[in-house]
PDB file of C-alpha atoms in Angstrom:
ATOM      1  CA  MET R1176     104.008  60.636 161.581  1.00  0.00           C
ATOM      2  CA  ALA R1177     103.281  59.040 158.371  1.00  0.00           C
ATOM      3  CA  ILE R1178     102.012  55.598 157.152  1.00  0.00           C
ATOM      4  CA  LEU R1179     101.935  54.322 153.663  1.00  0.00           C
ATOM      5  CA  TYR R1180      99.634  51.462 152.779  1.00  0.00           C
ATOM      6  CA  ARG R1181      98.236  49.443 150.229  1.00  0.00           C
ATOM      7  CA  SER R1182      94.821  47.684 150.452  1.00  0.00           C
ATOM      8  CA  GLU R1183      92.460  45.906 147.999  1.00  0.00           C
ATOM      9  CA  ALA R1184      89.566  48.158 146.949  1.00  0.00           C
ATOM     10  CA  LEU R1185      86.381  46.360 147.982  1.00  0.00           C
ATOM     11  CA  THR R1186      84.163  49.335 146.622  1.00  0.00           C
ATOM     12  CA  PRO R1187      82.738  49.578 143.501  1.00  0.00           C
ATOM     13  CA  LYS R1188      84.575  51.668 140.558  1.00  0.00           C
ATOM     14  CA  GLY R1189      82.965  54.847 139.726  1.00  0.00           C
ATOM     15  CA  GLU R1190      82.716  58.488 140.289  1.00  0.00           C
ATOM     16  CA  ALA R1191      79.780  58.385 142.629  1.00  0.00           C
ATOM     17  CA  ALA R1192      81.404  55.940 145.261  1.00  0.00           C
ATOM     18  CA  GLU R1193      84.762  57.357 144.773  1.00  0.00           C
ATOM     19  CA  ARG R1194      83.143  60.921 145.590  1.00  0.00           C
ATOM     20  CA  ALA R1195      81.419  59.676 148.862  1.00  0.00           C
ATOM     21  CA  ILE R1196      84.598  58.208 150.002  1.00  0.00           C
ATOM     22  CA  LEU R1197      86.679  61.325 149.407  1.00  0.00           C
ATOM     23  CA  ALA R1198      83.927  63.771 150.970  1.00  0.00           C
ATOM     24  CA  THR R1199      84.184  61.540 154.233  1.00  0.00           C
ATOM     25  CA  SER R1200      87.657  61.160 154.110  1.00  0.00           C
ATOM     26  CA  ARG R1201      88.458  64.802 153.643  1.00  0.00           C
ATOM     27  CA  HIS R1202      86.059  66.139 156.369  1.00  0.00           C
ATOM     28  CA  LYS R1203      87.400  63.751 158.920  1.00  0.00           C
ATOM     29  CA  ASN R1204      91.292  64.116 157.970  1.00  0.00           C
ATOM     30  CA  ALA R1205      90.657  67.887 158.193  1.00  0.00           C
ATOM     31  CA  GLU R1206      88.863  67.720 161.686  1.00  0.00           C
ATOM     32  CA  ALA R1207      91.928  65.291 162.830  1.00  0.00           C
ATOM     33  CA  GLY R1208      94.518  67.496 161.281  1.00  0.00           C
ATOM     34  CA  LEU R1209      95.685  64.735 158.810  1.00  0.00           C
ATOM     35  CA  THR R1210      96.678  65.186 155.237  1.00  0.00           C
ATOM     36  CA  GLY R1211      97.736  62.921 152.536  1.00  0.00           C
ATOM     37  CA  PHE R1212      97.291  61.336 149.010  1.00  0.00           C
ATOM     38  CA  LEU R1213      95.116  58.343 148.044  1.00  0.00           C
ATOM     39  CA  HIS R1214      95.678  56.377 144.557  1.00  0.00           C
ATOM     40  CA  ARG R1215      93.316  53.708 143.123  1.00  0.00           C
ATOM     41  CA  GLU R1216      95.160  51.661 140.687  1.00  0.00           C
ATOM     42  CA  SER R1217      92.368  49.076 139.428  1.00  0.00           C
ATOM     43  CA  ASP R1218      91.485  47.344 142.484  1.00  0.00           C
ATOM     44  CA  ILE R1219      94.330  48.458 144.799  1.00  0.00           C
ATOM     45  CA  TYR R1220      94.316  51.545 146.936  1.00  0.00           C
ATOM     46  CA  TYR R1221      97.609  53.175 147.830  1.00  0.00           C
ATOM     47  CA  GLN R1222      97.705  55.957 150.773  1.00  0.00           C
ATOM     48  CA  TRP R1223     100.147  58.053 152.440  1.00  0.00           C
ATOM     49  CA  LEU R1224      98.373  59.256 155.587  1.00  0.00           C
ATOM     50  CA  GLU R1225     100.361  62.083 157.689  1.00  0.00           C
ATOM     51  CA  GLY R1226      99.676  63.979 160.893  1.00  0.00           C
ATOM     52  CA  PRO R1227      99.941  63.768 164.459  1.00  0.00           C
ATOM     53  CA  GLU R1228     100.731  60.427 165.406  1.00  0.00           C
ATOM     54  CA  PRO R1229      97.632  59.481 167.506  1.00  0.00           C
ATOM     55  CA  GLU R1230      95.447  60.719 165.057  1.00  0.00           C
ATOM     56  CA  VAL R1231      97.399  58.942 161.990  1.00  0.00           C
ATOM     57  CA  LEU R1232      97.114  55.503 164.167  1.00  0.00           C
ATOM     58  CA  LYS R1233      93.684  55.965 165.062  1.00  0.00           C
ATOM     59  CA  THR R1234      92.675  56.747 161.354  1.00  0.00           C
ATOM     60  CA  PHE R1235      94.532  53.837 160.183  1.00  0.00           C
ATOM     61  CA  ASP R1236      92.785  51.545 162.873  1.00  0.00           C
ATOM     62  CA  ARG R1237      89.612  52.642 161.428  1.00  0.00           C
ATOM     63  CA  ILE R1238      90.774  51.893 157.811  1.00  0.00           C
ATOM     64  CA  ARG R1239      92.010  48.432 158.639  1.00  0.00           C
ATOM     65  CA  SER R1240      88.661  47.477 159.960  1.00  0.00           C
ATOM     66  CA  ASP R1241      86.729  49.231 157.345  1.00  0.00           C
ATOM     67  CA  ASP R1242      84.724  46.884 155.028  1.00  0.00           C
ATOM     68  CA  ARG R1243      85.981  48.702 151.955  1.00  0.00           C
ATOM     69  CA  HIS R1244      89.413  47.587 152.221  1.00  0.00           C
ATOM     70  CA  GLY R1245      91.087  44.183 152.222  1.00  0.00           C
ATOM     71  CA  ASP R1246      94.312  42.685 152.841  1.00  0.00           C
ATOM     72  CA  VAL R1247      95.614  46.120 154.520  1.00  0.00           C
ATOM     73  CA  GLU R1248      99.451  45.840 154.259  1.00  0.00           C
ATOM     74  CA  VAL R1249     101.706  48.609 155.666  1.00  0.00           C
ATOM     75  CA  LEU R1250     104.386  49.575 153.103  1.00  0.00           C
ATOM     76  CA  ASP R1251     106.073  52.062 155.419  1.00  0.00           C
ATOM     77  CA  GLN R1252     105.737  54.020 159.024  1.00  0.00           C
ATOM     78  CA  GLN R1253     107.879  56.885 159.887  1.00  0.00           C
ATOM     79  CA  GLN R1254     108.231  59.569 161.995  1.00  0.00           C
ATOM     80  CA  MET R1255     108.488  63.046 159.490  1.00  0.00           C
ATOM     81  CA  ALA R1256     109.894  66.548 160.294  1.00  0.00           C
ATOM     82  CA  THR R1257     107.637  67.809 157.454  1.00  0.00           C
ATOM     83  CA  ARG R1258     104.522  66.948 155.631  1.00  0.00           C
ATOM     84  CA  SER R1259     104.644  65.666 152.030  1.00  0.00           C
ATOM     85  CA  PHE R1260     101.141  66.987 151.226  1.00  0.00           C
ATOM     86  CA  PRO R1261     100.627  69.748 153.775  1.00  0.00           C
ATOM     87  CA  THR R1262      97.434  71.430 151.827  1.00  0.00           C
ATOM     88  CA  TRP R1263      95.932  68.118 151.112  1.00  0.00           C
ATOM     89  CA  SER R1264      93.367  66.880 153.466  1.00  0.00           C
ATOM     90  CA  MET R1265      93.204  63.992 150.753  1.00  0.00           C
ATOM     91  CA  GLY R1266      94.280  64.326 147.341  1.00  0.00           C
ATOM     92  CA  TYR R1267      93.212  61.704 145.166  1.00  0.00           C
ATOM     93  CA  GLY R1268      93.854  59.968 141.874  1.00  0.00           C
ATOM     94  CA  THR R1269      93.292  56.956 139.781  1.00  0.00           C
ATOM     95  CA  SER R1270      94.757  55.025 137.254  1.00  0.00           C
ATOM     96  CA  LYS R1271      92.339  56.630 134.639  1.00  0.00           C
ATOM     97  CA  THR R1272      94.255  60.077 134.941  1.00  0.00           C
ATOM     98  CA  THR R1273      97.892  58.562 136.043  1.00  0.00           C
ATOM     99  CA  SER R1274      98.505  54.869 136.275  1.00  0.00           C
ATOM    100  CA  LEU R1275     101.386  53.865 138.952  1.00  0.00           C
ATOM    101  CA  PHE R1276     102.167  50.871 136.755  1.00  0.00           C
ATOM    102  CA  ASP R1277     103.161  52.866 133.584  1.00  0.00           C
ATOM    103  CA  TRP R1278     105.028  55.561 136.133  1.00  0.00           C
ATOM    104  CA  ALA R1279     106.900  52.828 137.866  1.00  0.00           C
ATOM    105  CA  ALA R1280     107.912  51.437 134.094  1.00  0.00           C
ATOM    106  CA  ASP R1281     109.005  55.008 133.055  1.00  0.00           C
ATOM    107  CA  HIS R1282     111.094  55.466 136.271  1.00  0.00           C
ATOM    108  CA  ASP R1283     112.552  51.861 136.494  1.00  0.00           C
ATOM    109  CA  ALA R1284     110.725  51.644 139.780  1.00  0.00           C
ATOM    110  CA  PRO R1285     109.974  47.953 141.040  1.00  0.00           C
ATOM    111  CA  LEU R1286     106.283  47.416 142.134  1.00  0.00           C
ATOM    112  CA  HIS R1287     106.993  43.923 143.615  1.00  0.00           C
ATOM    113  CA  PRO R1288     107.645  44.391 145.917  1.00  0.00           C
ATOM    114  CA  PRO R1289     106.983  48.241 146.023  1.00  0.00           C
ATOM    115  CA  ARG R1290     109.373  50.731 147.394  1.00  0.00           C
ATOM    116  CA  ALA R1291     107.673  53.199 149.689  1.00  0.00           C
ATOM    117  CA  SER R1292     110.045  56.080 148.289  1.00  0.00           C
ATOM    118  CA  ASP R1293     108.927  55.182 144.886  1.00  0.00           C
ATOM    119  CA  ILE R1294     105.204  55.290 145.818  1.00  0.00           C
ATOM    120  CA  LEU R1295     105.423  58.665 147.689  1.00  0.00           C
ATOM    121  CA  ALA R1296     107.408  60.125 144.468  1.00  0.00           C
ATOM    122  CA  PHE R1297     104.567  58.966 142.442  1.00  0.00           C
ATOM    123  CA  MET R1298     101.963  60.576 144.619  1.00  0.00           C
ATOM    124  CA  LYS R1299     103.864  63.761 144.948  1.00  0.00           C
ATOM    125  CA  GLU R1300     103.975  64.076 140.824  1.00  0.00           C
ATOM    126  CA  CYS R1301     100.127  63.269 140.882  1.00  0.00           C
ATOM    127  CA  ALA R1302      99.207  66.045 143.400  1.00  0.00           C
ATOM    128  CA  ALA R1303     101.633  68.580 141.593  1.00  0.00           C
ATOM    129  CA  ARG R1304      99.801  67.911 138.322  1.00  0.00           C
ATOM    130  CA  GLN R1305      96.467  68.695 140.103  1.00  0.00           C
ATOM    131  CA  ALA R1306      97.836  71.656 142.033  1.00  0.00           C
TER     132      ALA R1306
END
């Protein structure tokens, strides 16, 4: 199963805060058998989370109640035969390295409303660059 969501980032920008979030997420995701990708675009998080359905739902419930996220909105939820990020306990990107807005403009992809397929394609490109 996979969930793609968008939320307001209520954490301060900066490497120290982001490293702490990633370290915790990567550890918990690895224990739960989850993989995915998190992108921060200014003050918005986009995250693709995939793995066994019970673990995805449990983790997503924890995210929804996390005070580092506001206005959590599910953009897509689906059953999957194969994972999109099988080797990433949590990939990560920011608009400093690759901007979703620039990518969307280059690919004629609307962001209002965003299409899940476009967000996922963007994340896959980011992950490929980091591999």
